[in-house]
Coordinates of C-alpha atoms and ligand atoms in Angstrom, one line a residue:
M1 CA 115.6 96.9 100.7
P2 CA 113.6 100.0 100.0
T3 CA 110.5 100.1 98.8
R4 CA 108.8 101.8 95.5
G5 CA 107.1 104.0 98.2
D6 CA 110.3 104.3 100.2
R7 CA 112.2 105.7 96.6
F8 CA 109.6 108.2 96.5
I9 CA 110.0 109.8 99.4
S10 CA 114.2 109.8 99.6
S11 CA 113.8 111.4 95.9
L12 CA 112.6 113.9 97.7
A13 CA 115.2 115.5 98.7
D14 CA 117.0 117.1 96.4
G15 CA 117.5 120.6 96.9
R16 CA 114.3 122.0 95.3
N17 CA 113.4 125.4 97.6
V18 CA 109.7 124.8 98.9
W19 CA 108.5 127.3 101.5
L20 CA 106.2 126.9 104.2
N21 CA 105.3 129.9 106.4
G22 CA 108.0 132.1 105.1
A23 CA 110.9 129.6 105.9
K24 CA 111.7 126.8 103.7
A25 CA 110.8 123.0 105.1
D26 CA 113.7 120.9 104.2
N27 CA 112.7 117.5 105.7
L28 CA 109.4 117.1 103.9
S29 CA 109.3 113.8 104.9
D30 CA 108.6 114.0 108.9
H31 CA 107.6 118.4 108.3
P32 CA 104.0 118.3 110.0
A33 CA 102.4 119.7 106.6
F34 CA 103.1 117.2 104.8
Q35 CA 103.4 113.7 106.4
G36 CA 100.4 112.3 106.8
T37 CA 99.9 112.5 102.8
L38 CA 103.5 111.5 101.9
G39 CA 102.5 108.6 103.8
T40 CA 99.4 108.0 102.1
I41 CA 101.1 108.2 98.3
K42 CA 103.9 105.5 100.4
R43 CA 101.7 103.7 100.7
L44 CA 99.7 103.6 97.1
F45 CA 103.0 103.6 95.3
N46 CA 104.2 100.1 97.2
Q47 CA 101.0 98.9 95.8
L48 CA 102.7 98.9 92.1
D49 CA 105.0 95.9 93.7
D50 CA 101.9 94.2 95.3
P51 CA 101.5 91.2 93.3
A52 CA 97.9 91.2 95.1
V53 CA 96.6 94.2 93.8
R54 CA 99.0 95.9 91.7
D55 CA 97.0 94.4 88.1
H56 CA 94.5 96.8 89.4
I57 CA 96.8 99.6 88.6
G58 CA 99.8 99.0 86.4
F59 CA 100.7 97.5 83.7
A60 CA 104.2 95.4 83.2
P61 CA 105.8 97.4 79.8
S62 CA 107.4 95.3 77.6
G63 CA 110.9 94.4 78.4
R64 CA 110.6 95.6 81.6
E65 CA 109.8 93.5 85.1
A66 CA 108.5 96.2 87.1
Y67 CA 105.1 97.5 87.0
A68 CA 104.8 101.7 86.0
H69 CA 101.1 103.1 86.6
S70 CA 98.6 102.3 84.4
S71 CA 98.2 106.0 83.7
F72 CA 101.9 105.6 80.9
L73 CA 99.5 103.2 79.0
V74 CA 98.7 104.1 75.4
P75 CA 95.0 102.9 75.1
Y76 CA 94.9 100.9 71.7
S77 CA 91.9 98.6 72.9
A78 CA 88.7 99.1 74.9
Q79 CA 90.6 96.6 77.4
D80 CA 93.7 99.3 77.6
L81 CA 90.6 102.4 78.1
S82 CA 89.2 99.9 80.4
K83 CA 92.7 99.5 82.4
R84 CA 92.7 103.4 82.6
S85 CA 89.7 103.6 84.3
T86 CA 90.2 100.9 86.7
A87 CA 93.6 102.0 88.2
F88 CA 92.0 105.6 88.0
N89 CA 88.8 104.4 89.8
Y90 CA 91.6 102.4 92.1
W91 CA 93.6 104.5 93.4
A92 CA 90.5 107.0 93.8
K93 CA 88.5 104.7 95.9
E94 CA 91.6 104.0 98.3
T95 CA 91.8 108.2 98.8
H96 CA 88.0 108.6 98.6
G97 CA 88.4 110.9 96.4
M98 CA 90.2 113.4 98.2
M99 CA 93.1 113.2 96.3
S100 CA 92.4 114.6 93.0
R101 CA 96.4 114.9 91.7
L102 CA 98.3 111.4 92.8
S103 CA 100.0 112.5 89.2
D104 CA 98.3 109.9 87.5
Y105 CA 96.3 113.5 85.4
G106 CA 99.8 114.5 85.0
R107 CA 100.9 111.3 83.7
S108 CA 97.9 110.7 81.4
M109 CA 98.8 114.0 79.9
I110 CA 102.4 112.8 79.4
T111 CA 101.3 109.5 77.6
G112 CA 98.8 111.4 74.8
W113 CA 100.8 113.8 74.1
Y114 CA 103.5 110.6 73.7
A115 CA 100.5 108.7 71.8
A116 CA 100.1 110.9 69.6
K117 CA 102.8 112.0 69.0
E118 CA 103.7 111.7 65.0
Q119 CA 100.9 114.5 64.3
L120 CA 102.7 116.5 67.1
G121 CA 105.5 115.8 65.4
K122 CA 104.8 118.0 62.5
L123 CA 104.6 121.1 65.2
D124 CA 108.4 120.9 65.9
P125 CA 110.8 118.1 64.1
H126 CA 112.6 117.9 67.9
F127 CA 108.7 117.5 69.3
E128 CA 108.6 113.1 68.6
S129 CA 112.1 112.6 70.0
K130 CA 111.9 114.8 73.3
I131 CA 108.7 113.9 74.1
T132 CA 109.7 109.3 73.3
S133 CA 112.3 109.9 75.8
Y134 CA 110.6 112.0 78.9
Y135 CA 107.9 109.8 78.6
Q136 CA 110.1 106.7 79.2
D137 CA 112.3 108.6 82.0
A138 CA 108.8 109.3 83.6
R139 CA 107.4 106.1 83.5
D140 CA 109.9 104.3 84.5
R141 CA 111.1 105.6 86.7
D142 CA 108.0 106.5 88.6
L143 CA 108.2 110.3 88.1
F144 CA 105.4 112.5 90.1
L145 CA 104.3 114.3 88.0
T146 CA 102.4 117.8 88.7
T147 CA 100.6 121.1 86.1
A148 CA 100.8 124.9 86.4
I149 CA 98.8 126.2 83.5
L150 CA 97.3 129.4 85.6
D151 CA 99.4 132.8 85.1
P152 CA 99.1 134.7 88.2
Q153 CA 96.2 136.8 89.2
I154 CA 97.7 140.0 89.1
D155 CA 94.5 142.2 87.4
R156 CA 93.1 139.8 84.6
S157 CA 91.6 142.9 82.2
V158 CA 94.8 143.4 81.0
S159 CA 96.7 142.0 79.0
L160 CA 100.8 140.9 77.5
D161 CA 99.8 144.4 76.5
D162 CA 100.6 145.7 79.5
N163 CA 104.4 145.9 80.8
R164 CA 103.4 145.0 84.1
I165 CA 101.8 141.9 83.1
A166 CA 104.0 140.5 80.3
E167 CA 107.3 140.9 82.9
R168 CA 104.7 138.8 85.9
F169 CA 103.5 136.2 83.3
L170 CA 106.0 133.3 82.7
H171 CA 108.8 134.3 80.3
V172 CA 112.1 133.2 78.1
V173 CA 114.6 136.0 79.0
R174 CA 117.1 134.5 77.3
E175 CA 118.2 131.9 74.9
T176 CA 121.4 129.8 74.9
S177 CA 122.7 126.7 73.2
D178 CA 121.9 124.0 76.4
G179 CA 117.7 126.0 76.9
I180 CA 116.2 128.6 77.8
I181 CA 116.3 130.7 81.4
V182 CA 112.7 131.9 81.8
R183 CA 111.2 134.5 85.0
G184 CA 108.0 134.9 85.9
A185 CA 105.6 132.9 88.1
K186 CA 102.7 130.2 88.0
M187 CA 99.7 129.6 90.1
I188 CA 98.3 126.8 91.4
A189 CA 99.8 124.0 91.3
T190 CA 99.0 120.9 93.5
G191 CA 101.0 118.4 94.7
A192 CA 103.4 121.1 94.2
P193 CA 105.2 120.2 97.0
Y194 CA 106.8 116.7 96.2
T195 CA 106.2 116.3 92.9
H196 CA 109.1 115.6 90.2
D197 CA 108.5 117.9 86.8
F198 CA 105.6 120.6 86.1
I199 CA 104.1 120.5 82.6
I200 CA 104.1 124.4 82.7
F201 CA 101.9 126.5 79.7
S202 CA 99.3 128.7 79.4
F203 CA 96.2 129.8 79.5
L204 CA 96.9 132.7 77.6
Q205 CA 94.8 132.8 73.8
F206 CA 98.7 134.3 71.7
D207 CA 98.8 136.6 69.4
K208 CA 102.3 135.6 66.8
K209 CA 103.9 138.7 69.3
D210 CA 104.1 136.7 72.5
R211 CA 106.7 134.1 71.4
K212 CA 108.7 135.0 74.6
H213 CA 105.6 133.6 76.5
A214 CA 104.3 131.3 74.4
H215 CA 106.0 127.8 75.3
I216 CA 105.5 124.4 76.9
L217 CA 107.8 123.1 79.4
I218 CA 108.8 119.4 81.6
V219 CA 110.4 121.9 84.8
P220 CA 112.6 119.6 87.4
A221 CA 110.4 120.4 91.0
N222 CA 114.6 121.7 91.9
S223 CA 115.8 123.6 89.1
A224 CA 118.2 126.0 91.0
G225 CA 115.8 129.4 90.8
L226 CA 112.6 127.9 91.0
H227 CA 111.3 128.2 94.6
I228 CA 108.0 126.3 95.4
V229 CA 105.9 129.1 97.8
C230 CA 102.6 126.9 99.6
R231 CA 99.8 127.9 101.0
E232 CA 99.3 127.8 104.6
S233 CA 98.9 123.8 105.1
F234 CA 95.2 122.0 106.2
A235 CA 97.4 119.4 107.7
D236 CA 96.1 118.2 111.1
S237 CA 97.6 115.1 112.4
R238 CA 95.1 114.9 114.9
E239 CA 94.1 111.3 113.1
Q240 CA 90.7 110.7 115.2
N241 CA 89.4 114.3 114.9
H242 CA 90.9 115.0 111.3
I243 CA 90.7 112.4 109.3
L244 CA 90.5 113.4 105.9
S245 CA 92.6 116.6 107.0
S246 CA 95.4 114.3 108.9
R247 CA 95.9 112.4 105.5
Y248 CA 95.0 114.0 101.9
E249 CA 96.1 117.4 103.0
E250 CA 97.4 118.0 98.6
M251 CA 98.9 121.3 99.5
D252 CA 98.2 124.0 96.8
A253 CA 101.5 126.3 95.8
V254 CA 102.4 129.3 93.5
L255 CA 105.5 128.6 91.6
F256 CA 108.2 132.0 91.1
F257 CA 110.5 131.2 88.6
D258 CA 113.3 133.1 89.2
D259 CA 115.5 132.7 86.2
V260 CA 115.4 128.9 85.6
F261 CA 117.5 127.3 82.9
I262 CA 115.4 124.8 81.6
P263 CA 117.5 122.8 78.9
W264 CA 115.7 121.8 75.4
E265 CA 115.1 118.6 75.9
R266 CA 112.8 120.0 78.7
V267 CA 111.3 122.4 76.6
L268 CA 108.5 121.2 74.6
L269 CA 107.4 124.0 72.5
Y270 CA 109.1 127.4 72.1
G271 CA 108.5 131.0 69.8
D272 CA 105.4 129.4 68.0
S273 CA 102.6 130.3 69.8
E274 CA 100.5 129.0 67.1
A275 CA 102.1 125.4 67.7
V276 CA 101.7 125.9 71.0
L277 CA 97.5 126.5 71.0
K278 CA 97.8 123.4 69.2
L279 CA 99.2 121.3 71.1
R280 CA 97.6 122.7 74.3
A281 CA 94.5 121.5 73.0
N282 CA 95.4 118.3 71.4
K283 CA 92.5 115.9 72.1
T284 CA 94.5 112.7 72.9
A285 CA 96.5 114.1 75.9
N286 CA 93.5 115.8 77.6
S287 CA 90.6 112.8 76.6
L288 CA 93.4 111.0 78.3
A289 CA 93.8 113.4 81.0
F290 CA 90.8 114.8 81.7
H291 CA 88.7 111.9 81.8
Q292 CA 91.3 110.5 84.8
T293 CA 89.6 113.6 86.4
V294 CA 85.9 112.6 86.2
V295 CA 87.1 109.0 88.0
R296 CA 87.8 109.9 90.5
Y297 CA 84.9 112.9 90.4
V298 CA 82.1 109.9 91.5
S299 CA 84.3 107.9 93.7
K300 CA 84.3 111.9 96.1
L301 CA 80.6 111.6 95.3
E302 CA 79.8 108.5 96.7
F303 CA 82.4 109.2 99.4
V304 CA 79.3 112.4 100.4
T305 CA 76.4 110.3 99.4
G306 CA 77.5 107.3 102.3
V307 CA 78.4 110.6 104.8
A308 CA 75.4 111.7 104.0
F309 CA 73.4 108.2 104.3
A310 CA 75.0 107.6 107.5
I311 CA 74.7 111.1 108.9
A312 CA 70.8 110.0 107.8
E313 CA 70.3 107.4 110.5
A314 CA 73.0 108.3 113.1
I315 CA 70.4 110.9 113.8
G316 CA 66.9 109.2 112.7
V317 CA 66.7 111.5 110.1
N318 CA 65.9 109.0 107.5
G319 CA 62.0 108.6 107.3
Y320 CA 61.7 111.9 106.5
L321 CA 60.5 112.7 103.4
H322 CA 62.1 115.4 102.3
I323 CA 65.6 114.6 104.0
Q324 CA 65.2 111.2 101.6
E325 CA 64.5 113.9 98.2
K326 CA 67.5 114.9 98.9
L327 CA 69.8 112.0 100.2
G328 CA 68.3 110.6 96.5
E329 CA 68.9 113.6 94.4
L330 CA 73.1 112.6 95.9
I331 CA 72.5 109.1 94.1
T332 CA 71.5 110.8 90.7
Q333 CA 74.1 113.6 90.8
V334 CA 76.8 109.5 91.7
D335 CA 74.4 108.2 88.7
T336 CA 74.7 110.7 86.0
M337 CA 78.5 111.0 86.6
K338 CA 79.2 107.2 86.4
A339 CA 76.9 107.4 83.3
L340 CA 79.1 110.2 81.5
V341 CA 82.2 108.0 82.0
I342 CA 80.4 104.9 80.7
A343 CA 79.3 107.4 77.6
S344 CA 83.0 108.3 76.9
E345 CA 85.2 105.3 77.0
T346 CA 82.2 103.0 74.9
T347 CA 81.6 105.9 72.4
A348 CA 86.0 106.7 72.5
K349 CA 87.1 106.9 69.3
H350 CA 89.9 106.3 67.5
D351 CA 92.4 108.8 66.8
E352 CA 94.4 109.2 63.7
S353 CA 97.3 107.0 65.5
G354 CA 95.4 103.8 66.3
V355 CA 95.0 105.3 70.6
L356 CA 91.6 104.6 71.4
V357 CA 90.2 108.4 72.6
P358 CA 87.4 108.5 75.3
E359 CA 84.9 110.9 74.1
I360 CA 85.4 113.9 75.3
S361 CA 82.0 116.3 75.1
F362 CA 81.2 113.8 78.1
I363 CA 84.5 114.5 80.4
D364 CA 83.0 118.2 79.1
T365 CA 79.8 117.3 80.2
A366 CA 80.9 115.9 83.6
R367 CA 83.8 118.1 84.2
N368 CA 81.3 121.2 83.7
I369 CA 78.3 120.3 85.8
G370 CA 80.9 118.8 88.6
T371 CA 81.6 122.1 89.4
K372 CA 78.1 123.3 90.4
F373 CA 77.4 118.7 92.0
Y374 CA 79.5 118.9 94.9
P375 CA 79.0 122.5 96.2
R376 CA 75.3 121.3 96.4
A377 CA 76.5 117.4 97.4
I378 CA 78.1 119.8 100.6
E379 CA 74.8 122.2 101.2
I380 CA 72.5 119.0 101.2
L381 CA 75.0 117.7 104.0
Q382 CA 74.8 120.1 105.9
Q383 CA 70.6 120.9 105.6
I384 CA 70.8 116.9 106.8
G385 CA 73.3 117.3 109.7
G386 CA 71.9 120.9 110.6
G387 CA 72.9 121.8 114.4
G388 CA 74.8 118.6 115.0
F389 CA 78.4 119.3 112.6
V390 CA 79.1 122.2 116.4
Q391 CA 78.1 120.6 119.0
T392 CA 80.5 117.7 118.8
P393 CA 83.0 117.6 121.2
S394 CA 86.9 117.3 120.7
G395 CA 86.4 113.6 120.9
M396 CA 85.4 111.5 123.9
E397 CA 88.2 110.4 125.0
D398 CA 89.2 113.8 126.0
F399 CA 86.5 113.3 128.6
Y400 CA 87.2 110.5 130.7
G401 CA 86.5 111.8 134.1
P402 CA 83.8 113.1 136.1
I403 CA 81.4 114.6 133.0
S404 CA 81.9 111.0 131.3
K405 CA 78.8 109.1 131.8
L406 CA 76.9 112.0 130.7
M407 CA 78.9 112.4 127.3
H408 CA 77.3 109.1 126.8
L409 CA 74.1 110.4 127.7
Y410 CA 73.4 112.7 125.1
F411 CA 75.4 112.3 122.6
E412 CA 73.6 109.1 122.1
G413 CA 72.8 108.7 118.1
A414 CA 69.4 107.2 117.0
S415 CA 71.2 103.9 115.6
V416 CA 74.8 104.5 117.1
S417 CA 76.9 104.9 120.2
A418 CA 78.5 109.0 121.2
E419 CA 81.5 107.7 120.8
K420 CA 80.4 106.5 116.8
K421 CA 78.3 109.9 116.8
I422 CA 81.4 111.8 117.8
H423 CA 83.0 110.2 115.3
L424 CA 81.0 110.4 112.0
F425 CA 80.6 113.9 112.7
K426 CA 83.8 114.7 113.2
L427 CA 84.9 113.3 109.5
A428 CA 81.5 115.1 108.2
W429 CA 82.7 118.4 109.4
D430 CA 86.1 117.6 108.4
L431 CA 84.4 117.0 104.5
I432 CA 82.2 120.8 105.4
G433 CA 83.5 123.0 108.0
S434 CA 87.7 122.4 108.0
P435 CA 90.2 124.5 106.0
L436 CA 90.2 121.3 103.8
G437 CA 87.1 120.8 103.3
A438 CA 86.4 124.7 102.2
R439 CA 89.9 123.8 99.9
H440 CA 87.7 120.9 98.8
E441 CA 85.0 123.0 98.0
L442 CA 86.6 126.2 95.8
Y443 CA 88.8 123.2 93.7
E444 CA 85.7 121.8 92.5
R445 CA 84.6 124.6 91.3
F446 CA 87.9 125.7 89.6
Y447 CA 90.0 122.4 88.8
A448 CA 88.6 122.6 85.4
G449 CA 89.1 125.7 85.0
D450 CA 86.7 128.7 85.1
P451 CA 83.4 127.1 85.3
V452 CA 81.4 130.5 83.4
R453 CA 83.9 130.3 80.0
A454 CA 84.3 126.1 80.2
Y455 CA 79.8 125.6 80.3
A456 CA 80.2 128.9 77.7
N457 CA 82.6 127.1 75.7
Q458 CA 80.5 124.2 75.3
Y459 CA 78.6 126.1 73.3
V460 CA 80.9 127.7 71.0
K461 CA 82.4 124.3 69.9
S462 CA 78.6 123.0 69.6
D463 CA 77.3 121.6 66.5
K464 CA 74.6 124.0 66.6
E465 CA 72.7 123.4 63.1
A466 CA 71.9 119.9 64.9
F467 CA 69.5 121.9 67.6
T468 CA 68.0 124.7 65.3
D469 CA 67.6 122.3 62.5
P470 CA 64.7 120.2 63.7
V471 CA 63.3 123.8 65.5
W472 CA 63.4 125.2 61.3
K473 CA 62.2 122.2 60.3
L474 CA 58.8 121.6 62.4
L475 CA 58.6 126.0 61.9
K476 CA 58.8 125.2 57.6
E477 CA 56.4 122.3 57.7
A478 CA 53.6 124.4 59.8
G479 CA 53.9 126.7 57.7
K480 CA 53.4 124.9 54.8
Y481 CA 50.2 122.9 56.3
G482 CA 48.8 124.4 59.4
S483 CA 48.7 127.4 58.9
K484 CA 46.2 130.2 56.7
R485 CA 49.2 132.1 56.3
N486 CA 52.1 131.6 53.5
Y487 CA 55.4 131.6 55.5
T488 CA 58.3 131.6 53.4
Y489 CA 61.4 130.0 54.9
T490 CA 64.6 129.7 52.8
Ligands
FAD501 C1 92.5 124.2 95.4 C2 92.6 124.3 93.6 C3 94.2 124.0 93.3 C4 94.2 124.1 92.1 N1 95.0 123.0 91.3 C5 95.4 123.0 89.5 C6 96.4 122.7 89.8 O1 97.6 121.9 89.8 N2 97.1 123.2 88.3 C7 96.9 123.7 87.7 O2 97.1 124.5 86.3 N3 95.6 124.2 88.1 C8 95.2 124.3 89.2 N4 93.8 125.3 89.8 C9 94.0 126.5 89.2 C10 92.3 126.6 88.2 O3 92.6 126.1 86.9 C11 92.1 128.1 88.1 O4 91.3 128.5 89.3 C12 90.7 128.2 87.2 O5 91.5 127.8 86.2 C13 90.1 129.8 87.4 O6 91.3 130.4 87.1 P1 91.6 131.4 88.7 O7 91.7 130.9 89.7 O8 92.6 132.0 87.8 O9 90.9 132.4 88.5 P2 90.9 134.5 87.7 O10 90.7 133.8 85.7 O11 91.3 134.9 88.4 O12 88.6 134.3 87.5 C14 88.5 135.2 88.8 C15 86.5 135.2 89.1 O13 86.7 136.9 87.3 C16 86.0 136.1 86.4 N5 86.6 136.3 84.7 C17 87.8 136.6 84.8 N6 89.0 136.4 83.4 C18 87.7 136.9 82.8 C19 87.2 136.5 81.7 N7 89.0 137.3 81.0 N8 86.5 137.0 81.2 C20 85.3 136.6 81.7 N9 85.0 136.1 83.5 C21 86.6 136.1 83.4 C22 85.6 134.6 86.5 O14 84.8 133.5 85.4 C23 86.3 134.2 87.8 O15 84.6 134.1 88.0 C24 93.6 125.0 91.1 C25 92.1 126.0 91.9 C26 92.2 125.7 93.1 C27 91.0 126.5 93.8

């Protein structure tokens, strides 16, 4: 009997248009660009049917025997929230924080919209029934989801008032009694080649007149006219040399919508720019989804820290003060991120529908600070390993023969054999110097949106008087008691 993972793999043979290196990639599970990653996902999916671990990752929805992933669990209690967190943490640990879009992010967004359906139902009379049936379908059929939110990077200095932009950003070209037809493009969808459905909306600040661009859609990956255009693959099947690239290449893609039909039941909102902005900003969905990103991030920082410790020990530099200072800095990163996760969970509050929502201000802080932590962590790794990363040969096994003895002699480390040291440095190079490693640094800088505007937004959204009142109060008191001059503050 096929396993859940097998069913996931075979479901991808559904006629989707995945483009790689100028050609259509048909058999994804056998394709060198995808097979390692699909093997990883298959293993994770199978865990949901393994009695030894499934309770860490999933739950049995009422009336069903089969487990669903806990990203579909609507949290009403601290226990539910902790179950979600445990599930995110479990898959993140299994993949060393390197797979950011195992669909638990997209699934959490759908779960949030479903959980807040009564409030959100005010935006559109059909929203509640659409999101309810989609949520149940996605949960019970293990649908793999990802988001594609950004509009194509053509010319960021102009807006929809420019026709060149308006025509290329995703918009509705026709409405029929069965649905809408959309044209345009979206960047970037991580995990796109093996996703079932894309959650599509825009970061644009819409005007009322932008109704054709204002929509929130769920688009099946095999929709006719949809092209999934992948970047160059960073997968490398040489497991010993590229452990991370061989199993965690998530793939990013641009989506071309060449007149794609979307049935009304998958059009969550359309035409009302204000309603779209409200749904997009929904705190319940955003908190549940963003919570996953931060839990995942902790695992990644822990992994980088582990690699840094191992490198420092392997070459005997861990006794130097400045190395210890840098290793200590990595621990402060891990602890800061963990503390923010704990803070977001312990200060969670119930929304109007009784859903227990993690505190988003701590999550925003974690996502923002994370854009600086990861590049710094990689910099520390470089400072610790120095030239060791580029002296590493292809692998000891390639050198069995006349210089084998010399290899063992000269590649030996302070505390490890030459073989172990080479493996460790190759793993670290995959993290800091391979195409996959470079992509990860970019990812952590940008996945949560433009970091500059995200930081600025924390100021814009803040309760400014809570900060400035004590300042004015102190000045007022000082004027009254501490100065001969007569200040008058109003
Ligand atoms: C590896 C990777 C994977 C990703 N995966 C996904 C995904 O799965 N789903 C998804 O939806 N998105 C994904 N993203 C996209 C991500 O959300 C965007 O990269 C991010 O929001 C920044 O947008 P942009 O890349 O279009 O940069 P731009 O908005 O084009 O910004 C480029 C630079 O110009 C500046 N700039 C541009 N416009 C302005 C302005 N108006 N005001 C001030 N400064 C400006 C920015 O500060 C930045 O420095 C991914 C990104 C990366 C790098």
